[in-house]
Coordinates of C-alpha atoms (C1' of nucleotides) in Angstrom, one line a residue:
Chain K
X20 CA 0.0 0.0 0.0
X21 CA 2.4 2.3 0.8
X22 CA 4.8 1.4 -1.9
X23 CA 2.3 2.0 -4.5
X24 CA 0.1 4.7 -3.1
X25 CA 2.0 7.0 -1.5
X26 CA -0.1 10.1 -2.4
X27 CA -3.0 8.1 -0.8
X28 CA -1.0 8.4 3.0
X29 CA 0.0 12.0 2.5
X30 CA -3.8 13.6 1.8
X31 CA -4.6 12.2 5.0
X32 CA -1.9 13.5 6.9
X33 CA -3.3 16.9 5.9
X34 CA -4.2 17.9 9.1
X35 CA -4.9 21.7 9.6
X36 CA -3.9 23.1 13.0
X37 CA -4.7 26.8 13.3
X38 CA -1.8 28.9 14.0
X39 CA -1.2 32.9 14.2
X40 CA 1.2 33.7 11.1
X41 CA 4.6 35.0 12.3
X42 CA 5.1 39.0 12.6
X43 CA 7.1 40.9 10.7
X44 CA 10.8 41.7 11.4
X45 CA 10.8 40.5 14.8
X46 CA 14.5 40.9 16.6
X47 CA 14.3 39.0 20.0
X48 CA 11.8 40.4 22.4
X49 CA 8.3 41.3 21.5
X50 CA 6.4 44.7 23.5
X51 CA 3.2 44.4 22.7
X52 CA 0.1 46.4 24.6
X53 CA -3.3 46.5 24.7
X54 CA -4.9 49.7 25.3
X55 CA -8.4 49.7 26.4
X56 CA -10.7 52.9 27.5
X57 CA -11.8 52.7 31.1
X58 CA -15.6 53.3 30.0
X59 CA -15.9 50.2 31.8
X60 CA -15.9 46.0 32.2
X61 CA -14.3 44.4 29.3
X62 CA -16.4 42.5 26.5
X63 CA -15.9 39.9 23.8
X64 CA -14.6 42.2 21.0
X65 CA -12.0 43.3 23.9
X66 CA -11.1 39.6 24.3
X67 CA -9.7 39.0 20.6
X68 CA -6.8 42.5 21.2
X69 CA -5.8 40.9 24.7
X70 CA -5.5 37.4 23.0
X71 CA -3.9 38.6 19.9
X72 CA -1.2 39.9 21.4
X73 CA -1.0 37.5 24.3
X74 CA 0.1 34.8 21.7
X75 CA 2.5 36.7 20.1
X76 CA 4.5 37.4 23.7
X77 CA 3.9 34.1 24.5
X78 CA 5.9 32.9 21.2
X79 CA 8.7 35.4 21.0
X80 CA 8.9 36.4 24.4
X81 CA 9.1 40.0 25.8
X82 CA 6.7 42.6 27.1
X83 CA 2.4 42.9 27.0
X84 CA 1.8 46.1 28.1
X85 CA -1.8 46.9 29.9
X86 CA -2.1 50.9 29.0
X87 CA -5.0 51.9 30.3
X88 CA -6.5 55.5 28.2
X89 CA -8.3 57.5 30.5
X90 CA -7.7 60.3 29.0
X91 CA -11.0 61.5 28.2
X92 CA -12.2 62.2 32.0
X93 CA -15.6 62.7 31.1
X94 CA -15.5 59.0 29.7
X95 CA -14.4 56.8 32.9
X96 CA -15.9 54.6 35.0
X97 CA -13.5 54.2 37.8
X98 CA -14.4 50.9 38.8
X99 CA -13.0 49.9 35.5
X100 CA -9.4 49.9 36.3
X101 CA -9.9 47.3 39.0
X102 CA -12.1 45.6 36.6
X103 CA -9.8 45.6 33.6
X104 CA -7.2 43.5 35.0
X105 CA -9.5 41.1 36.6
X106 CA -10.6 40.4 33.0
X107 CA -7.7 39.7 31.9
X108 CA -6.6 37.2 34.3
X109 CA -9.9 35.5 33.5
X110 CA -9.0 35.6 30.0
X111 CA -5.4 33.8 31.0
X112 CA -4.1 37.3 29.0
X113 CA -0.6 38.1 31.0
X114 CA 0.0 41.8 31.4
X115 CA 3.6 42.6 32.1
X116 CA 3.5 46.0 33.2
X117 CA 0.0 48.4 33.9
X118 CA 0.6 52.1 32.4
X119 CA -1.9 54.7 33.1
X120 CA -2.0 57.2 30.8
X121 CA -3.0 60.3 33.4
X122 CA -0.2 59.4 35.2
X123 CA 1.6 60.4 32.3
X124 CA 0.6 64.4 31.5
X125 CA 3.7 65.7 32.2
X126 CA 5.5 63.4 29.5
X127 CA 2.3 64.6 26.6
X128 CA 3.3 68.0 27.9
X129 CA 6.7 67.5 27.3
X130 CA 6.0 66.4 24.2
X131 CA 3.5 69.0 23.0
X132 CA 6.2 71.6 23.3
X133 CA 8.9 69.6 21.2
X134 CA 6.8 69.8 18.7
X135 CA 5.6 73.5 18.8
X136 CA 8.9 74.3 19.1
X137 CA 9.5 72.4 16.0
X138 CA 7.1 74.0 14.3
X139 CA 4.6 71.1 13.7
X140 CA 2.2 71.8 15.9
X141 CA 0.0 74.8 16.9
X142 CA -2.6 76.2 19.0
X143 CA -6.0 77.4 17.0
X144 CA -8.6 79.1 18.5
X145 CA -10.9 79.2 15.6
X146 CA -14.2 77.2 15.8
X147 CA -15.2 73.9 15.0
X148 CA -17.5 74.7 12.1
X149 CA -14.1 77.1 10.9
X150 CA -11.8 74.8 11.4
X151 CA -14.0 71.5 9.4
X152 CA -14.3 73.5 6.7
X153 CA -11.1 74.6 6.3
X154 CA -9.7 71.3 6.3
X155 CA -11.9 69.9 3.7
X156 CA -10.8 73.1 1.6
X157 CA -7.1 72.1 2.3
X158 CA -6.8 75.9 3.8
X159 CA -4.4 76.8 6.7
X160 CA -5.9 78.7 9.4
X161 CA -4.2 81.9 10.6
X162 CA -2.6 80.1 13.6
X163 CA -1.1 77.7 11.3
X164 CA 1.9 80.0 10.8
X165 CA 2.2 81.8 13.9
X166 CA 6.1 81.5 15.1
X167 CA 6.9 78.3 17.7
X168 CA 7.9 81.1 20.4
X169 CA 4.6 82.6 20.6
X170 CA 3.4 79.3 20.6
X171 CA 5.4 77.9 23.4
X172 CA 3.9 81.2 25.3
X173 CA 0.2 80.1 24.7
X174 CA 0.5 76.9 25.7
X175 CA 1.8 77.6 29.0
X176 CA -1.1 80.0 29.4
X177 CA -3.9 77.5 28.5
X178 CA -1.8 75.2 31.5
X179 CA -2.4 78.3 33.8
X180 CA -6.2 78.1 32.6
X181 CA -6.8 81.2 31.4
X182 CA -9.1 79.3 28.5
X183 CA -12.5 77.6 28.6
X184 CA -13.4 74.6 27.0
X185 CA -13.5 74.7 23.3
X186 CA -12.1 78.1 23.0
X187 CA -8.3 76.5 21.8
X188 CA -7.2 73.3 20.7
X189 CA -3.6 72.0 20.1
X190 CA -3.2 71.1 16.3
X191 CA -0.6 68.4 14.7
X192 CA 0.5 69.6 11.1
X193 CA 0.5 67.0 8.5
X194 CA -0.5 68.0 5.1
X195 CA -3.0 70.2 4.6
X196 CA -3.3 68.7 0.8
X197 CA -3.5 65.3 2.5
X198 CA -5.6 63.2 0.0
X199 CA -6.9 61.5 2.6
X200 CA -8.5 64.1 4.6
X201 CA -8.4 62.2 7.5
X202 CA -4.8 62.7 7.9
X203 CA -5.1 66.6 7.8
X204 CA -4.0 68.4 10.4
X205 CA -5.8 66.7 13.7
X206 CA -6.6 67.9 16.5
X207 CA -4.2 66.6 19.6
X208 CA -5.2 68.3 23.0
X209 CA -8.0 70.2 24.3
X210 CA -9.6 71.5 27.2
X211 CA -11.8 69.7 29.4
X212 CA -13.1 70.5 32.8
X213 CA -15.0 67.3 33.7
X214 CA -13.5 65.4 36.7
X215 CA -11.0 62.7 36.5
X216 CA -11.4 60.3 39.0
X217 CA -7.6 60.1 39.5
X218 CA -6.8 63.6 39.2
X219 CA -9.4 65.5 39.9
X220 CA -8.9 69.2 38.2
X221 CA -5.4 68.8 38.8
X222 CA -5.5 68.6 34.5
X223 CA -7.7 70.6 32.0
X224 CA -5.8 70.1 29.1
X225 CA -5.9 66.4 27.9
X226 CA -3.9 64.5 24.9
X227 CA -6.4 62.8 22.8
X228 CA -5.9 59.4 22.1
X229 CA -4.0 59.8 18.7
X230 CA -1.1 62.0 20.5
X231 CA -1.3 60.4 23.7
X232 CA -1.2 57.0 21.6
X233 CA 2.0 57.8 19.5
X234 CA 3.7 59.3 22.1
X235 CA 3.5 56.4 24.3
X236 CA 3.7 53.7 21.6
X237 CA 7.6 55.1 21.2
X238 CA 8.1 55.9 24.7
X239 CA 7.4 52.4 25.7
X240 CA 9.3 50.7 22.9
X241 CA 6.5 49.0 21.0
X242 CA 8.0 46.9 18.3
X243 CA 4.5 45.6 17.3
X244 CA 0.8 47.3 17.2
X245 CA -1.9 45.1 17.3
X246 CA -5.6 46.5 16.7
X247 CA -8.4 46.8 15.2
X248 CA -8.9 48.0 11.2
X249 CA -10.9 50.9 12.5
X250 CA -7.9 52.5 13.3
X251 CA -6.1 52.3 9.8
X252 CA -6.0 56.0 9.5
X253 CA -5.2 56.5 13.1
X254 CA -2.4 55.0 12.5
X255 CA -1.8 57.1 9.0
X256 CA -2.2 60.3 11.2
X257 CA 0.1 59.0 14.4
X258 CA 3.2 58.1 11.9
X259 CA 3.6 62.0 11.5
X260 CA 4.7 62.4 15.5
X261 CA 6.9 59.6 14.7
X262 CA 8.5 61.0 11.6
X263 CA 8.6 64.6 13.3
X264 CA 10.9 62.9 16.2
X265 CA 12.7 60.7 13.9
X266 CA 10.8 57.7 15.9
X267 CA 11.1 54.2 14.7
X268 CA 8.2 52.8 13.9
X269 CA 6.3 50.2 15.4
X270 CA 5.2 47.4 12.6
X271 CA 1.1 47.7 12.8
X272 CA -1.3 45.1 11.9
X273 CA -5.0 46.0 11.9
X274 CA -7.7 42.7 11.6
X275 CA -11.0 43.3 10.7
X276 CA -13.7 44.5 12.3
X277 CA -16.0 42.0 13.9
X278 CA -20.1 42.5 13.6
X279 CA -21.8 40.6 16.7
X280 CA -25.0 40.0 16.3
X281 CA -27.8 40.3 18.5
X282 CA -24.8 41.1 21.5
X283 CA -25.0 44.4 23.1
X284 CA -21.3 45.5 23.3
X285 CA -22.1 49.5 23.9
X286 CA -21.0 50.8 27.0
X287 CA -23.3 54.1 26.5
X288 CA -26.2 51.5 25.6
X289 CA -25.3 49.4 28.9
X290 CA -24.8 52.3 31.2
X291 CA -28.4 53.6 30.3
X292 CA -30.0 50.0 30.4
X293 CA -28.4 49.4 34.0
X294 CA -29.8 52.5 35.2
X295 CA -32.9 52.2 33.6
X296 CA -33.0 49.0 34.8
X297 CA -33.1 47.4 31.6
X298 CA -30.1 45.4 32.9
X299 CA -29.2 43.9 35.9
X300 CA -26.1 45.1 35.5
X301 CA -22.9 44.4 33.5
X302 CA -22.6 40.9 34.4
X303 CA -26.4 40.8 32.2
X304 CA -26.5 37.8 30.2
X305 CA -28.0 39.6 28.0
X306 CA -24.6 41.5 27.2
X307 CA -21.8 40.8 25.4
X308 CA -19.3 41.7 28.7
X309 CA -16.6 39.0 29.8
X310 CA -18.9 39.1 33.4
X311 CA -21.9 37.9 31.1
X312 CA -19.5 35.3 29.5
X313 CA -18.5 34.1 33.1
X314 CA -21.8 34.2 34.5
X315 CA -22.9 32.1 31.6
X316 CA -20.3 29.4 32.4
X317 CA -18.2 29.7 29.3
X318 CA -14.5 28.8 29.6
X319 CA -11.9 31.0 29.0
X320 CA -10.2 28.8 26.8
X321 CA -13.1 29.0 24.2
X322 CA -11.9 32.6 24.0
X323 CA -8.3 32.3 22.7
X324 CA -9.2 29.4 20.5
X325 CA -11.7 31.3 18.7
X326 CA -9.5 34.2 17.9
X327 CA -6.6 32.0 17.3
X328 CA -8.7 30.6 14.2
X329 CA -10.1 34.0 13.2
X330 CA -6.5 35.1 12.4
X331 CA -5.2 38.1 12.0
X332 CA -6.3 39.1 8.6
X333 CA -7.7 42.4 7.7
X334 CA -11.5 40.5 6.3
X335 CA -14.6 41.8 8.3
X336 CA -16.3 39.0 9.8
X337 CA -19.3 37.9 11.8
X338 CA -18.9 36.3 14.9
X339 CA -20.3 33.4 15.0
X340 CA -21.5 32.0 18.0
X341 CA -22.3 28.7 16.7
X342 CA -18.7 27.8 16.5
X343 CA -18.2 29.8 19.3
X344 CA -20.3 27.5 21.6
X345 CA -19.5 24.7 19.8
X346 CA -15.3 25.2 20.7
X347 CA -17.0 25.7 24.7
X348 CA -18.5 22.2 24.4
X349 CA -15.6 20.6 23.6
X350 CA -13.6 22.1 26.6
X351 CA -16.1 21.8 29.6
X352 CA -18.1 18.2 28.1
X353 CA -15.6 16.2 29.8
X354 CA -15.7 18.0 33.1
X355 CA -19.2 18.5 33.2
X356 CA -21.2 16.8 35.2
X357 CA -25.2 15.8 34.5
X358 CA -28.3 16.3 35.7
X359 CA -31.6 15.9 34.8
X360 CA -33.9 19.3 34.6
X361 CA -37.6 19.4 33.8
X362 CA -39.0 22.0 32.1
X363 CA -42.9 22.3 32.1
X364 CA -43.1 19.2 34.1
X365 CA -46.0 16.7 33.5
X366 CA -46.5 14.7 37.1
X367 CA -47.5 11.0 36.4
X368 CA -47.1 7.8 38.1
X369 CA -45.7 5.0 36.5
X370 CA -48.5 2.4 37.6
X371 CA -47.4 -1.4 38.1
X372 CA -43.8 -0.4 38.7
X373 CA -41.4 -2.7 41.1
X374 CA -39.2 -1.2 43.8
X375 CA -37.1 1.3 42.4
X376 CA -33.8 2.0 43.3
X377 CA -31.5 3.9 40.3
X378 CA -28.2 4.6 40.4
X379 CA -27.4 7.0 37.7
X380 CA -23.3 8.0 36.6
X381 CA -22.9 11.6 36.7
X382 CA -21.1 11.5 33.2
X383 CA -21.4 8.8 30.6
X384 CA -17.8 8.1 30.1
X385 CA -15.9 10.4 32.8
X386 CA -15.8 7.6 35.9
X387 CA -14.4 10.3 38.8
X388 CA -17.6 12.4 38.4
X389 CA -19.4 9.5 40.3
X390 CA -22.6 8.6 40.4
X391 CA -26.2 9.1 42.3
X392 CA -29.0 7.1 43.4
X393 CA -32.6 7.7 44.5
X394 CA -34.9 5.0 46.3
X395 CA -38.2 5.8 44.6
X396 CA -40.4 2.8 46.2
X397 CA -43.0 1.0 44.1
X398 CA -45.1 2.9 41.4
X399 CA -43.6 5.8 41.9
X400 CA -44.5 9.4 40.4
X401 CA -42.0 11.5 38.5
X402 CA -42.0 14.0 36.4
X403 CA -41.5 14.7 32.5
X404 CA -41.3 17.4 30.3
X405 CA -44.3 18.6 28.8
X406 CA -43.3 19.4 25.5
X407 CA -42.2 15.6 25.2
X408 CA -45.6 14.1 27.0
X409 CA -47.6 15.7 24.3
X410 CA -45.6 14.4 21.4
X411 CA -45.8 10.5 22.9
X412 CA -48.6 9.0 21.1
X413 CA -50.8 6.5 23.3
X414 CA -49.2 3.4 23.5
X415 CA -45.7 4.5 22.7
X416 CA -42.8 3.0 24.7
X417 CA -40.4 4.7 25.6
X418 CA -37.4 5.0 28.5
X419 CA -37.1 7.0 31.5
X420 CA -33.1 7.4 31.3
X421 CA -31.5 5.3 33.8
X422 CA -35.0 4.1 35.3
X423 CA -37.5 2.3 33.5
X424 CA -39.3 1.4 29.9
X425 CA -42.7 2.4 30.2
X426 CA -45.9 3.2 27.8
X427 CA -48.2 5.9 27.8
X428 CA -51.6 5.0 28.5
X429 CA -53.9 7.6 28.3
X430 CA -53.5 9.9 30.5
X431 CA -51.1 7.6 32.4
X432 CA -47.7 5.5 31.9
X433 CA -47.6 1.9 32.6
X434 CA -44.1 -0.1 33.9
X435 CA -42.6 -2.4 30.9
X436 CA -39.5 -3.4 32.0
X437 CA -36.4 -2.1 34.2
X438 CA -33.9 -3.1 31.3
X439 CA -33.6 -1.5 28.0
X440 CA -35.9 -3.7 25.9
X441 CA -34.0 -3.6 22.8
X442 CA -36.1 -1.3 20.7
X443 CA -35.8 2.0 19.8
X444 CA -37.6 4.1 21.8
X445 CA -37.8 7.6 23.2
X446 CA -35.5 8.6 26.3
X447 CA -36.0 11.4 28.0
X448 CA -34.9 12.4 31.5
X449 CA -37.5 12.4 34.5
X450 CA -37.2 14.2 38.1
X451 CA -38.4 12.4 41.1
X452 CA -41.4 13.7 43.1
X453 CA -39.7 15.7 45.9
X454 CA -37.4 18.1 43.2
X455 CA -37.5 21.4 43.4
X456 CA -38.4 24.5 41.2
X457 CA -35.7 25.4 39.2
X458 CA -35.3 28.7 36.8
X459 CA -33.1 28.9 33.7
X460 CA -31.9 32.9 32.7
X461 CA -31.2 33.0 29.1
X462 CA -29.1 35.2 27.0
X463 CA -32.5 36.1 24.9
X464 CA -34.3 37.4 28.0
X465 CA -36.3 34.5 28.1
X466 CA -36.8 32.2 31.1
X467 CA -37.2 28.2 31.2
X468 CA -39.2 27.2 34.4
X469 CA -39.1 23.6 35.5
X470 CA -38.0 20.6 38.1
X471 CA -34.4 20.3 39.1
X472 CA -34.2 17.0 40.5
X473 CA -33.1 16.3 44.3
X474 CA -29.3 15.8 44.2
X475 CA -28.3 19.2 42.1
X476 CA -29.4 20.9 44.9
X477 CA -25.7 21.1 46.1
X478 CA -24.6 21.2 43.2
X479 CA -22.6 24.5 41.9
X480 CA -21.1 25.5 38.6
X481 CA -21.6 24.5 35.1
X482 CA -23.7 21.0 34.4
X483 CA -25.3 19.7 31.5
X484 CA -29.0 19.6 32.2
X485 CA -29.2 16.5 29.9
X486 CA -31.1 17.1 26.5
X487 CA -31.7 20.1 28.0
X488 CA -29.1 22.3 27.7
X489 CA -25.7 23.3 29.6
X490 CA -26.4 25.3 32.4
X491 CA -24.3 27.6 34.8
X492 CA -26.0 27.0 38.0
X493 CA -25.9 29.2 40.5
X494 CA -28.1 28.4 43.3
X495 CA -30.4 26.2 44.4
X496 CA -33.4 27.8 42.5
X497 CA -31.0 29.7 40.0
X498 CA -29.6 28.9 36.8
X499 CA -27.6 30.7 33.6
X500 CA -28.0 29.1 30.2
X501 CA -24.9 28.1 28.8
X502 CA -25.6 26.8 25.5
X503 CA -27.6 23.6 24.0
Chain N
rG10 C1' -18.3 63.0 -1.8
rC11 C1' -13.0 62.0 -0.5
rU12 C1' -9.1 58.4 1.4
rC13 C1' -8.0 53.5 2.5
rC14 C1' -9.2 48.3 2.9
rG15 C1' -11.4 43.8 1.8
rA16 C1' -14.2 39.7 -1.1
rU17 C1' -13.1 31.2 -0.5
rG18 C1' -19.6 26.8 0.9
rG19 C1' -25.2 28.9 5.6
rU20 C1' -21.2 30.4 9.3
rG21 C1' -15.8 30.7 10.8
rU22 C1' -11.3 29.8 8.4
rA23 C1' -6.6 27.3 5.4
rG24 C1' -4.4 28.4 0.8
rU25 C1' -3.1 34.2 -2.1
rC26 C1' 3.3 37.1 -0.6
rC27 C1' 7.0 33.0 -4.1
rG28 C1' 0.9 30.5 -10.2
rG29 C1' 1.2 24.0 -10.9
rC30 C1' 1.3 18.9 -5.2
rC31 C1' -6.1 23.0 -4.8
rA32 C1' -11.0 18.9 -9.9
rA33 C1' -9.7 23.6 -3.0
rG34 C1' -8.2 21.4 3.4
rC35 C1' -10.3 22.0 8.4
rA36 C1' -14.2 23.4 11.7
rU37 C1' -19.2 24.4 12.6
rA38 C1' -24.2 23.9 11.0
rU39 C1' -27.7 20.7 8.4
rC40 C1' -29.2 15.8 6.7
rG41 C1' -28.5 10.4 7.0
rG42 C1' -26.3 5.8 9.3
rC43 C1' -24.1 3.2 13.7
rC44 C1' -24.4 3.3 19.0
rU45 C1' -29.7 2.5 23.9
rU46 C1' -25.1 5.5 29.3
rU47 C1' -29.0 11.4 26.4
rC48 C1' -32.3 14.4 20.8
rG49 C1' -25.2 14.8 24.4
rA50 C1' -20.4 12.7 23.1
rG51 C1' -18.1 9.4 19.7
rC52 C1' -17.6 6.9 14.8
rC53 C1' -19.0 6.8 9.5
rG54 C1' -21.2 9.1 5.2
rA55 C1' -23.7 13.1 2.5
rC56 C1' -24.5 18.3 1.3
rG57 C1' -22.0 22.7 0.2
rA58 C1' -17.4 27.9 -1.9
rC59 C1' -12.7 30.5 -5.0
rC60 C1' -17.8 38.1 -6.4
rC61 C1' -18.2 39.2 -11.9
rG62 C1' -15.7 40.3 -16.7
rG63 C1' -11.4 40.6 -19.4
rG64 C1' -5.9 39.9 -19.7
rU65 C1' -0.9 37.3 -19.0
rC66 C1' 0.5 32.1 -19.0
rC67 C1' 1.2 25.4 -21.2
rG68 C1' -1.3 26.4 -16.4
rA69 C1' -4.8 31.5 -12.2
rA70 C1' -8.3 31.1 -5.8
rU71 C1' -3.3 32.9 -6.3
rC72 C1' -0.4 37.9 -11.0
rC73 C1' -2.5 42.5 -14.0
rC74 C1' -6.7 45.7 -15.5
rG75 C1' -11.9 47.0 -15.2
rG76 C1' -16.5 46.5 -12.6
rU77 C1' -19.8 45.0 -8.6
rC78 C1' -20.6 44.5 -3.6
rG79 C1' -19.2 45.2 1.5
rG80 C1' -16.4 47.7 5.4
rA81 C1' -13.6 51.6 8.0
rG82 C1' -12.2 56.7 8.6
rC83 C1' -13.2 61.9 7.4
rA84 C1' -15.1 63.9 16.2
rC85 C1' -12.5 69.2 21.0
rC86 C1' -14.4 59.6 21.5
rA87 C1' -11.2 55.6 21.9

RNA sequence: GCUCCGAUGGUGUAGUCCGGCCAAGCAUAUCGGCCUUUCGAGCCGACGACCCGGGUCCGAAUCCCGGUCGGAGCACCA
């Protein structure tokens, strides 16, 4: 066989194992970062940038640096940069090294005047409406020429305060011709007043991201900038601080932009709904949040496999949370114990029935997750699910999992036989009489009510709820919906 | 409108840089079969894709040109 066939043996080999291509001109160590906004609690689209560049320090080695941008104070929840972290350790995503970007004013400051003293930057007081439409025109302002000196001299005065909000903003040159008009000249600090919940009004002029971003990128030593596509031109617009400085530039990859469907990932759309009461808050299943995730039961794991596969590549994609669940399954199945849940139960007793006594495994091939047992007596009554009751026609066998073959009789079931009798029949799961009222939360809002029977009651944690679904339960009456 | 980017089955991807081993791999979903310790898992099988049109070439998913469709940005957000 293999003398004659060889090609036959090496098509089968063709095994595909998903792997993140290699990065461009790496020398050694890797610093990488991630650099979310404190608006608050991390979500899925978050997950793929800490996993992305988690990988790549995990091959080459080096630096992933958490950078937290809170420089917008009017956009910070300050429970976030507890929060943040605790995410990440969820996710298995090993910071390095935390930076704050308020801590860090005096260095943008620093900064700012190198490059009005340079000449490419400057401070314009004309209004936004002015200033849009001069852009589009490709026409400098007045300020665009005044001399770096005077410059110098008004910036230190907007320090001192003596401007309000939106009266003068700190410009970056580029090219006013720019094809790309969003490359013109951009806007790099301004004024805001709100308070920052680490500084208080100890600030009033803040970087915005695109200066505080460049700036740091090079102070820090990125060699490699991993983010999103949406910030393609960002990165067009922070090369010019680089080029200014004579920086060396990070290499940048951007992956495409993720659509999630039917997830609410909005933090403004959150924050209302939680104080509306919409939400329950941002651990909602109902969210797209890592706390949903958790709350749900899903594995962290699923996480980096998932964005392992989706690559790097710059293709807009859908989530899909098919696959998504499906990857979850294969990592909790084997650790997951069962149980059997009841939704709409139908009560009926199983008439002519012998003593009985189950004893049921707690996973069909994983031994150490034991088993239980109930001692129902004779002609007992359990439970069934509705929806299945109605579908049995009369005089159908079928098997109560782990108990009994019986038939429906009318209104009633009648015993056949302890044994499987051979045939195939129906087998559904049953509670015994004395379960309790058990409530499944789903990600759709919806809400299955039904039997839990006796021994999950100390049970915690993720179980599958045979043919039911796997469940996160989290109390004795409480339950999240993990997936089918 | 301007600038940039992308396009492989229902979905997620591999392959595209350096054209042939791709009559296109894997996963998921769906359907069917086996299995009575699940309508789960497992095993087996089926279904199903290179956006369109030109060009180069012995040969194009891969290179070139044009088109179509989709996305991102054009904020005193990140």
């Amino acid at each position: 066989m293999e003398k004659n066939y060889p090609e036959f043996l090496n098509r089968e080999k063709k095994v595909q194992e998903h792997r993140l291509p290699d990065l461009r001109n790496v020398k050694g160590k890797v610093v990488m970062r991630m650099a979310p906004s404190p608006s608050g609690p991390l979500h899925i689209g978050h997950s793929r940038l800490g996993i992305l560049n988690d990988e790549y320090v995990r091959r080459y080695g080096g630096e992933l640096i958490l950078r937290i941008e809170d420089t917008n104070p009017s956009n910070i929840d300050p429970n976030a940069y507890e929060q943040i972290p605790k995410d990440l350790e969820w996710l298995g995503v090993n910071s390095t090294q935390v930076v704050i970007q308020s801590d860090r004013m005096e260095l943008y400051y620093r900064e700012a005047r190198r490059l009005l003293e340079q000449g490419n930057a400057y401070l314009c007081t004309c209004n936004t409406e002015e200033y849009k439409e001069k852009l589009a025109k490709s026409v400098a302002c007045p300020h665009r020429s005044v001399s770096p000196h005077e410059n110098l001299e008004l910036f230190e005065r907007v320090l001192m305060g003596e401007f309000a909000p939106g009266e003068i903003v700190l410009i970056i040159k580029t090219q006013l011709d720019h094809p790309n008009p969003s490359v013109r000249d951009w806007i790099a600090f301004r004024i805001s007043e709100a308070n920052h919940p680490r500084h208080g009004h100890k600030y009033r002029f803040y970087p915005m991201m695109n200066f505080s971003v460049a700036v740091d990128d090079h102070l820090l030593g990125l060699t490699h900038v991993i983010r999103g596509k949406d910030h393609i031109n960002n990165t067009e617009r922070q090369k010019f601080i680089f080029n200014y400085n004579n920086w060396t530039l990070p290499e940048y990859y951007h992956y495409g932009l993720v659509d999630f469907p039917q997830v609410v990932l909005k933090t403004s759309i959150i924050k209302k709904g939680i104080a509306d009461g919409t939400y329950t808050g941002w651990d909602d299943v109902r969210l797209g949040s890592l706390l949903a995730f958790r709350k749900r039961g899903f594995s962290p794991e699923t996480f980096r496999r998932y964005w392992i596969e989706s690559g790097m590549r710059e293709i807009d994609s859908e989530f899909s949370i098919e696959i998504f669940n499906a990857m979850n399954k294969e990592f909790i199945d084997q650790r997951t114990r069962r149980l059997f849940f009841v939704p709409d139960p139908v009560t009926l007793e199983i008439s002519g029935a012998p003593h009985l006594k189950p004893v049921i495994q707690n996973h069909p091939s994983n031994r150490e997750l034991g088993n239980r047992s109930y001692n129902l007596g004779k002609s007992p009554s359990v439970s069934i699910p509705g929806s299945d009751w109605a579908s049995i026609t009369d005089g159908e066998e079928f098997r109560l999992k782990d108990l009994c073959n019986v038939r429906k009789t009318g209104e009633a079931i009648a015993f056949v036989s302890t044994e499987p009798t051979g045939k195939r029949v129906k087998i559904l799961q049953w509670c015994p009489i004395e379960s309790h009222k058990f409530t499944v939360m789903k990600p759709d809002g919806d809400i299955d009510v039904g039997l839990m029977e006796p021994q999950g009651e100390k049970f915690r944690g993720v179980a599958q709820l045979e043919r039911y679904a796997y469940v996160n339960v989290l109390s004795d009456e409480e339950g999240y919906f993990t997936h089918k």
